[in-house]
CSV table of C-alpha atoms in Angstrom, one decimal:
chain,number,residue,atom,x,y,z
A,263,UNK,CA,62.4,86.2,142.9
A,264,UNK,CA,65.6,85.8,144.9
A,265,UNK,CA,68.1,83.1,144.0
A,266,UNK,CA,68.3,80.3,146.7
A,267,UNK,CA,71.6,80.8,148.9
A,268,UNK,CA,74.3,78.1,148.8
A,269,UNK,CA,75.7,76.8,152.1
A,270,UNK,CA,79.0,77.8,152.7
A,271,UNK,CA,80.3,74.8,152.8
A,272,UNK,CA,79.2,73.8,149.3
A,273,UNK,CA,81.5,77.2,148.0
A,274,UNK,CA,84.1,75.7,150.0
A,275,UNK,CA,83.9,72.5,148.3
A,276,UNK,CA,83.3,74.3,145.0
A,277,UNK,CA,86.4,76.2,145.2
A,278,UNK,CA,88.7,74.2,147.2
A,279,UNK,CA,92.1,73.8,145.2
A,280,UNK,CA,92.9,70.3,145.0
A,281,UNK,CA,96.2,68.3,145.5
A,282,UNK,CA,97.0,67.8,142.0
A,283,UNK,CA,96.7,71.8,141.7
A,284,UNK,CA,98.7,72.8,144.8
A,285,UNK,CA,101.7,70.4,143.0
A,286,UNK,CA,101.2,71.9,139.8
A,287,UNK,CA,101.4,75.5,141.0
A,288,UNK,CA,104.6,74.7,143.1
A,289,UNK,CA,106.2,73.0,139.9
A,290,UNK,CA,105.5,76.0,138.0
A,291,UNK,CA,107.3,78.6,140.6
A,292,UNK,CA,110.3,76.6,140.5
A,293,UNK,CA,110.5,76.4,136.8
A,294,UNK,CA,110.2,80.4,136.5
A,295,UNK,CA,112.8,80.6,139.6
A,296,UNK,CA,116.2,81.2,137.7
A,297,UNK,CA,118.4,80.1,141.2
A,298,UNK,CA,116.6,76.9,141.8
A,299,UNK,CA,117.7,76.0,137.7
A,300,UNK,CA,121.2,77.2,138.5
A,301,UNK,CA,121.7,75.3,141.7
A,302,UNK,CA,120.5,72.6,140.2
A,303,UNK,CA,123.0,72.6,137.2
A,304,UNK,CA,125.4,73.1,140.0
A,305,UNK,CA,124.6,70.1,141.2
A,306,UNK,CA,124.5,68.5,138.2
A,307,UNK,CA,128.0,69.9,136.8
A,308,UNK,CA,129.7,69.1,140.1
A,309,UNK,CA,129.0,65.1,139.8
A,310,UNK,CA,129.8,65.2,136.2
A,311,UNK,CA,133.3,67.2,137.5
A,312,UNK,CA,134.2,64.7,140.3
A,313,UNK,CA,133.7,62.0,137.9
A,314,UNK,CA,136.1,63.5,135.1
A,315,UNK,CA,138.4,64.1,137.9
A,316,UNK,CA,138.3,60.3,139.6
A,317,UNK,CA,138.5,58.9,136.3
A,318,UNK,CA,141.3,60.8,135.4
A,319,UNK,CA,143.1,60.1,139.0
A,320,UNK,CA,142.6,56.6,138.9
A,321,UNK,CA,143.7,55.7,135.0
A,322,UNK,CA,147.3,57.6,136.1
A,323,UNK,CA,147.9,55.7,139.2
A,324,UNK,CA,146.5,52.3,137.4
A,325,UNK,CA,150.4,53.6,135.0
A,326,UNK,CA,152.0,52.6,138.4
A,327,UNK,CA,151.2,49.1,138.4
A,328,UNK,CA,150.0,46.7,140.9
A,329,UNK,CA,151.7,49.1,144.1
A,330,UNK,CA,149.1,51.9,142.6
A,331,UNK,CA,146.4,50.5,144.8
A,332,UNK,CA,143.7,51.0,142.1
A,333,UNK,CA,141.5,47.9,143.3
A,334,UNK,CA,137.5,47.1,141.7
A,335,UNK,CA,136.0,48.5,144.7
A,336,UNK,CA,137.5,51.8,143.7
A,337,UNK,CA,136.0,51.3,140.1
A,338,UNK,CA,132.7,50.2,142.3
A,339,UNK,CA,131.8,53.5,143.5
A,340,UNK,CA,132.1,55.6,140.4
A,341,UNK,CA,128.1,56.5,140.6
A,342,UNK,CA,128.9,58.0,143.9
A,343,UNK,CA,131.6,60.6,143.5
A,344,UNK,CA,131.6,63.6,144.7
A,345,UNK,CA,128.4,62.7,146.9
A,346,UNK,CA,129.2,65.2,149.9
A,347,UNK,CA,128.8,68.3,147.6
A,348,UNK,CA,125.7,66.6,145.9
A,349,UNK,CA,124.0,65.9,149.1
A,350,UNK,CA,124.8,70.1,150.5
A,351,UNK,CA,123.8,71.5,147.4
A,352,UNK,CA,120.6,69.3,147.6
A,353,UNK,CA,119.8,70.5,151.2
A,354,UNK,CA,120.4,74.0,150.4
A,355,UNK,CA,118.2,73.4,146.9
A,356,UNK,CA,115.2,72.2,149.6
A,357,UNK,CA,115.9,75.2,151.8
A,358,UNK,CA,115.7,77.6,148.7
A,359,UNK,CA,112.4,75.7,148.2
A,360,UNK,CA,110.9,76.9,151.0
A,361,UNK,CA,112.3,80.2,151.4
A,362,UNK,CA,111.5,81.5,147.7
A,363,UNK,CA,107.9,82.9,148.5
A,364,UNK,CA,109.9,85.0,151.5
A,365,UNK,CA,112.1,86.1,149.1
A,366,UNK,CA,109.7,86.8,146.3
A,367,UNK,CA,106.7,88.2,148.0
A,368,UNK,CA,104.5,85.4,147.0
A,369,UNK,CA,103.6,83.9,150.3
A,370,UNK,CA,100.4,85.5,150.8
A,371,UNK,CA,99.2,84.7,147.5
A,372,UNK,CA,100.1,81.3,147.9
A,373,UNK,CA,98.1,80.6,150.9
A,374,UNK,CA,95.3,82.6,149.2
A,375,UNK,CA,95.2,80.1,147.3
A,376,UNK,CA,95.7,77.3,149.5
A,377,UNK,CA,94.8,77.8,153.2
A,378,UNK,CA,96.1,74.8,154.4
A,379,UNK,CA,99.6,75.5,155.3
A,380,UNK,CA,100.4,71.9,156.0
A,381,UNK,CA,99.2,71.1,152.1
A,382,UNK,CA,101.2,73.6,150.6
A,383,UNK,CA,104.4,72.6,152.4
A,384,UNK,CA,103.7,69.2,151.9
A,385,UNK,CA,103.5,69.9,148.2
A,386,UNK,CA,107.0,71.8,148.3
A,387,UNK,CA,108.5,68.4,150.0
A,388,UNK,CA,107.3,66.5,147.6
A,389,UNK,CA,108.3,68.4,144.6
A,390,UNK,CA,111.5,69.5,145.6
A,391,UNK,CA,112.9,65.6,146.8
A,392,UNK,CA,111.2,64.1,143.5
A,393,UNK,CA,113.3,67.1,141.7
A,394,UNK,CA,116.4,66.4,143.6
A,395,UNK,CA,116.2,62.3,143.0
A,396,UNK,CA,115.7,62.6,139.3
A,397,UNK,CA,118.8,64.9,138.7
A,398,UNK,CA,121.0,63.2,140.9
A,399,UNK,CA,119.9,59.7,139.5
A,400,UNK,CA,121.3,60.9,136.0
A,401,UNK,CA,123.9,62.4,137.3
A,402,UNK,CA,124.8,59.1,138.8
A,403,UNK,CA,124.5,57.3,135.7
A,404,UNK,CA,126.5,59.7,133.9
A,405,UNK,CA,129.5,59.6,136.7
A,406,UNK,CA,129.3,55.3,135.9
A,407,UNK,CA,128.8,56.1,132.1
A,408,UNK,CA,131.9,58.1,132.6
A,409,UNK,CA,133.6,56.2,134.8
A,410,UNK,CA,133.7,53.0,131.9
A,411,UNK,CA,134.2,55.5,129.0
A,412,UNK,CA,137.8,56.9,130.8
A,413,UNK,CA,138.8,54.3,132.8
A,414,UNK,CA,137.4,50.9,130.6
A,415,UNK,CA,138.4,52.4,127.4
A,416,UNK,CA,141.0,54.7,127.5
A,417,UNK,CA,143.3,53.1,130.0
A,418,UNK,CA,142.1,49.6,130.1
A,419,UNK,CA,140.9,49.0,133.4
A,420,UNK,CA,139.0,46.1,134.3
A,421,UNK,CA,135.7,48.5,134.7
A,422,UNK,CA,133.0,46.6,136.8
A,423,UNK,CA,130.2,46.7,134.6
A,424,UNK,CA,128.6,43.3,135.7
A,425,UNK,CA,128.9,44.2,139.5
A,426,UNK,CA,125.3,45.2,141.1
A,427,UNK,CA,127.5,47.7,143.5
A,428,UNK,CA,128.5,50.0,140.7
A,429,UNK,CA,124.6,50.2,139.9
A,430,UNK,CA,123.7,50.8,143.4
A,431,UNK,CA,124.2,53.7,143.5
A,432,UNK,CA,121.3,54.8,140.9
A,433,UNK,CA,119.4,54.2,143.6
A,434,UNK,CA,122.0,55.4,146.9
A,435,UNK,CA,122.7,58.6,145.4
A,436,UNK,CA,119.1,59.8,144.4
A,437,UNK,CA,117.6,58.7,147.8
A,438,UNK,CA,120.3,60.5,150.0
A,439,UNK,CA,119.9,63.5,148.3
A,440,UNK,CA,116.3,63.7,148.4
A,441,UNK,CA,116.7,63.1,152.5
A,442,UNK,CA,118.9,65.7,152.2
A,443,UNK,CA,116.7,67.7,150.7
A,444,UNK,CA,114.3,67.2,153.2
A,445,UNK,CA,116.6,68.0,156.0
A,446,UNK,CA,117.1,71.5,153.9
A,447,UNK,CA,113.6,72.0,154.2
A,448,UNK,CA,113.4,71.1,157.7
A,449,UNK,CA,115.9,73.3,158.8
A,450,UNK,CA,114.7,76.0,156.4
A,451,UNK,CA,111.4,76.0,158.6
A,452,UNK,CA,112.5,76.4,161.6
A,453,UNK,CA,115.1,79.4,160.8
A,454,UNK,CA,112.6,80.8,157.7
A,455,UNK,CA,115.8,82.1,156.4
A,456,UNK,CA,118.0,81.0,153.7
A,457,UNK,CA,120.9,82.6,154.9
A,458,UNK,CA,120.6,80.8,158.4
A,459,UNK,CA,119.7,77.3,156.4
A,460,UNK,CA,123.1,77.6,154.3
A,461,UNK,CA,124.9,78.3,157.1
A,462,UNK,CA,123.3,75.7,159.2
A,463,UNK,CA,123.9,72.8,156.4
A,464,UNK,CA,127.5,73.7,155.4
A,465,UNK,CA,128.5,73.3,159.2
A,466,UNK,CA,126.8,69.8,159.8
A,467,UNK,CA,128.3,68.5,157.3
A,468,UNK,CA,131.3,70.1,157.1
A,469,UNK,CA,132.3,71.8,160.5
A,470,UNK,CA,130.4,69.5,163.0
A,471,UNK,CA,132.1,66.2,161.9
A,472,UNK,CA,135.3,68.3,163.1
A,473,UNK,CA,134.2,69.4,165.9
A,474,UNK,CA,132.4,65.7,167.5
A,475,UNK,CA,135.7,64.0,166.6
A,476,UNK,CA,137.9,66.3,168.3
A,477,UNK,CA,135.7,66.6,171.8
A,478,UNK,CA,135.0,62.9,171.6
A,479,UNK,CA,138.8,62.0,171.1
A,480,UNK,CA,139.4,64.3,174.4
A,481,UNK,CA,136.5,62.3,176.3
A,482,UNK,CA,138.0,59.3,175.4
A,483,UNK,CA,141.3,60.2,176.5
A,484,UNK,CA,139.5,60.7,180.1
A,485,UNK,CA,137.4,57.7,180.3
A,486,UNK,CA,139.5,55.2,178.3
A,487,UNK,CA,136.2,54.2,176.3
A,488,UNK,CA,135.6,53.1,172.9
A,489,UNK,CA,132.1,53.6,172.2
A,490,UNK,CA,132.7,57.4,172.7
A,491,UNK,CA,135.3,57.6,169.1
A,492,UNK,CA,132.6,55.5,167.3
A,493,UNK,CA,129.1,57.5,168.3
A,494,UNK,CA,130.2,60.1,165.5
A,495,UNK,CA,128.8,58.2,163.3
A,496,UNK,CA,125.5,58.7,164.1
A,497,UNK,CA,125.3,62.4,162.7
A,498,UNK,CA,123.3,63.0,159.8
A,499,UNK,CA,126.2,63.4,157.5
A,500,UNK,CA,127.9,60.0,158.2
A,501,UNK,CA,124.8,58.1,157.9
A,502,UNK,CA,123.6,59.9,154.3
A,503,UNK,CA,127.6,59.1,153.4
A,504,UNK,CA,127.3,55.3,153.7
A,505,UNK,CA,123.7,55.3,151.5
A,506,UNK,CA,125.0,56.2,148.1
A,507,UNK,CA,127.1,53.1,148.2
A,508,UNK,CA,126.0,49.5,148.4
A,509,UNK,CA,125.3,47.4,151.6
A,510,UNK,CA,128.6,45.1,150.7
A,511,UNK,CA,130.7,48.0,150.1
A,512,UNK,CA,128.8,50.0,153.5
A,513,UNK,CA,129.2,47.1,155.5
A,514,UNK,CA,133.5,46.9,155.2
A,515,UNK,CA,133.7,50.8,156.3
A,516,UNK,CA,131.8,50.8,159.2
A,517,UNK,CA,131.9,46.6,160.6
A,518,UNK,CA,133.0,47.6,164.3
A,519,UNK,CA,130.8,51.0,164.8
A,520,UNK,CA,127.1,51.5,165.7
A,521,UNK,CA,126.2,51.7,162.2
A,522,UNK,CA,127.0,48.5,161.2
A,523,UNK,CA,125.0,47.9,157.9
A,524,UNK,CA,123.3,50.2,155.0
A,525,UNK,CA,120.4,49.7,156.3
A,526,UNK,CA,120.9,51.4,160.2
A,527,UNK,CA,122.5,53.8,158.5
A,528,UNK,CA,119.0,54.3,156.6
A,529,UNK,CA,117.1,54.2,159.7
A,530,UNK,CA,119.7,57.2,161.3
A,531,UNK,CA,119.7,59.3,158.4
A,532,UNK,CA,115.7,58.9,158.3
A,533,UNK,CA,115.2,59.8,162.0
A,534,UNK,CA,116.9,63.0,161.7
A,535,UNK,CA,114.9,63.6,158.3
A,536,UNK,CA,111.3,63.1,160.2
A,537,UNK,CA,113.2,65.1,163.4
A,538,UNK,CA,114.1,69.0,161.5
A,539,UNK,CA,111.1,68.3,159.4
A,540,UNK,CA,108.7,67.7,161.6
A,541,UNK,CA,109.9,70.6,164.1
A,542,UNK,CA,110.2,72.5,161.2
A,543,UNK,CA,106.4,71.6,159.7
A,544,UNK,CA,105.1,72.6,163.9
A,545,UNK,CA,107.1,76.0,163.9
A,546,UNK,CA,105.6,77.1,160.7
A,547,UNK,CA,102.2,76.2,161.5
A,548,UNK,CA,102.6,78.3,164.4
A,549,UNK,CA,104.1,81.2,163.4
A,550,UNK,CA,102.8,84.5,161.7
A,551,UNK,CA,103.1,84.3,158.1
A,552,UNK,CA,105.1,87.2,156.6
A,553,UNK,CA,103.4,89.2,154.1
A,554,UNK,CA,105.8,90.8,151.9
């Protein structure tokens, strides 16, 4: 006697890998990925460096006395030092992210697996900015740990421990760098190479800024406007800059520009997050996936 035949979509069901799997699996490939670890304790070294380094800096200019200009907001931003490189190393760490099965000749196995595209890179987005926050929130809290060790001890600075904008940024640093992330893996998407994705990072946030200031400056010259110099700081750069620090400390930078508080700043920085990720999420879901 024949055995009864199961629907298909009962298999399906039986089968199906879940959420919790697809996260698990991606967790796994970065672990046994030796340049994610590295770029990582890149990242990682680089804010413990910068913090050395400011420490260091501002204990000899605090010899100079009062004309030193060593002031407590200075002592205020310890936790963010050095938070350019952390947020390009982050974007290129979320590129890497989505590049590694290209690289590795996994990508066919990993939709065999899981033939929703949009679950599996979900699942990269989420591990890789969770990843990001966590080791850029201690490396935050070492930079302030730091930061009081050098400058409160050694050289007998007034070191801000009591002020909530010295402990912002355990919360600035780790949430620009996991937008930052995401705006690696956005960009990674659309170009599906990691190459192009470095490249593409390093000059927003390094060559762009240049290159805005200097044709906005000439426009400005023609028209005689204002609003031209002060539109710069709407690029995605500028407005991941002013969320590492506090709102007090973000609001006296940027008081006469469009991005007048922390929290516009949050809004820009998001916008362009959702923008490169979700053009990159459509492109993928529409292109052929590469087999080697």
């Amino acid at each position: 006697m024949s055995s009864p035949i199961t629907p298909r979509r009962e298999v399906a069901q039986r089968h199906r890998v879940s959420w919790r799997g697809i996260v698990r699996a991606e967790i796994i490939k970065m672990r046994s990925l030796t340049p994610s670890i590295v770029l990582l304790g890149i990242t990682f070294g680089l804010m413990v460096a910068a913090a050395l380094s400011y420490s260091f800096l501002l204990g000899a200019l605090s010899g100079l006395g009062p004309q030193s200009g060593v002031r407590e907001e200075n002592l205020a931003t310890f936790g963010s030092t050095g938070a350019t490189t952390t947020m390009v190393l982050s974007a290129i760490f979320g590129a890497y992210c989505v590049c590694a099965d290209d690289r590795h000749g996994v990508t066919a196995a990993s939709f065999l697996a899981c033939a929703s595209r949009r679950s599996l890179v979900t699942a990269k987005v989420a591990v890789a900015s969770v990843i990001v926050a966590v080791v850029t929130f201690f490396g935050a809290l070492v930079e302030i740990l730091l930061g009081g060790l050098i400058c409160g001890v050694i050289y007998d600075l007034p070191y801000p421990w009591d002020v909530t904008d010295l402990w912002f940024a355990l919360l600035g640093v780790p949430l620009a760098s996991a937008l930052a992330c995401l705006i690696g893996v956005g960009v990674a998407l659309i170009f599906r190479s990691l190459l192009a994705a470095t490249l593409t990072v390093v000059g927003v946030w390094y060559l762009l800024p240049i290159v805005v200031m200097f044709a906005l400056g000439f426009l400005t010259r023609i028209d005689g406007t204002s609003f031209l110099e002060k539109s710069y700081n709407l690029l995605p750069n500028f407005a991941l800059g002013l969320l590492v620090t506090s709102p007090t400390l973000a609001a006296r930078d940027v008081a006469d520009t469009f991005v007048h508080s922390w929290w516009i700043a949050f809004i820009v920085a998001l916008v362009w997050t959702l923008l490169l990720l979700g053009v990159g999420m459509w492109l993928f879901g529409r292109r052929p996936l590469r087999a080697r």
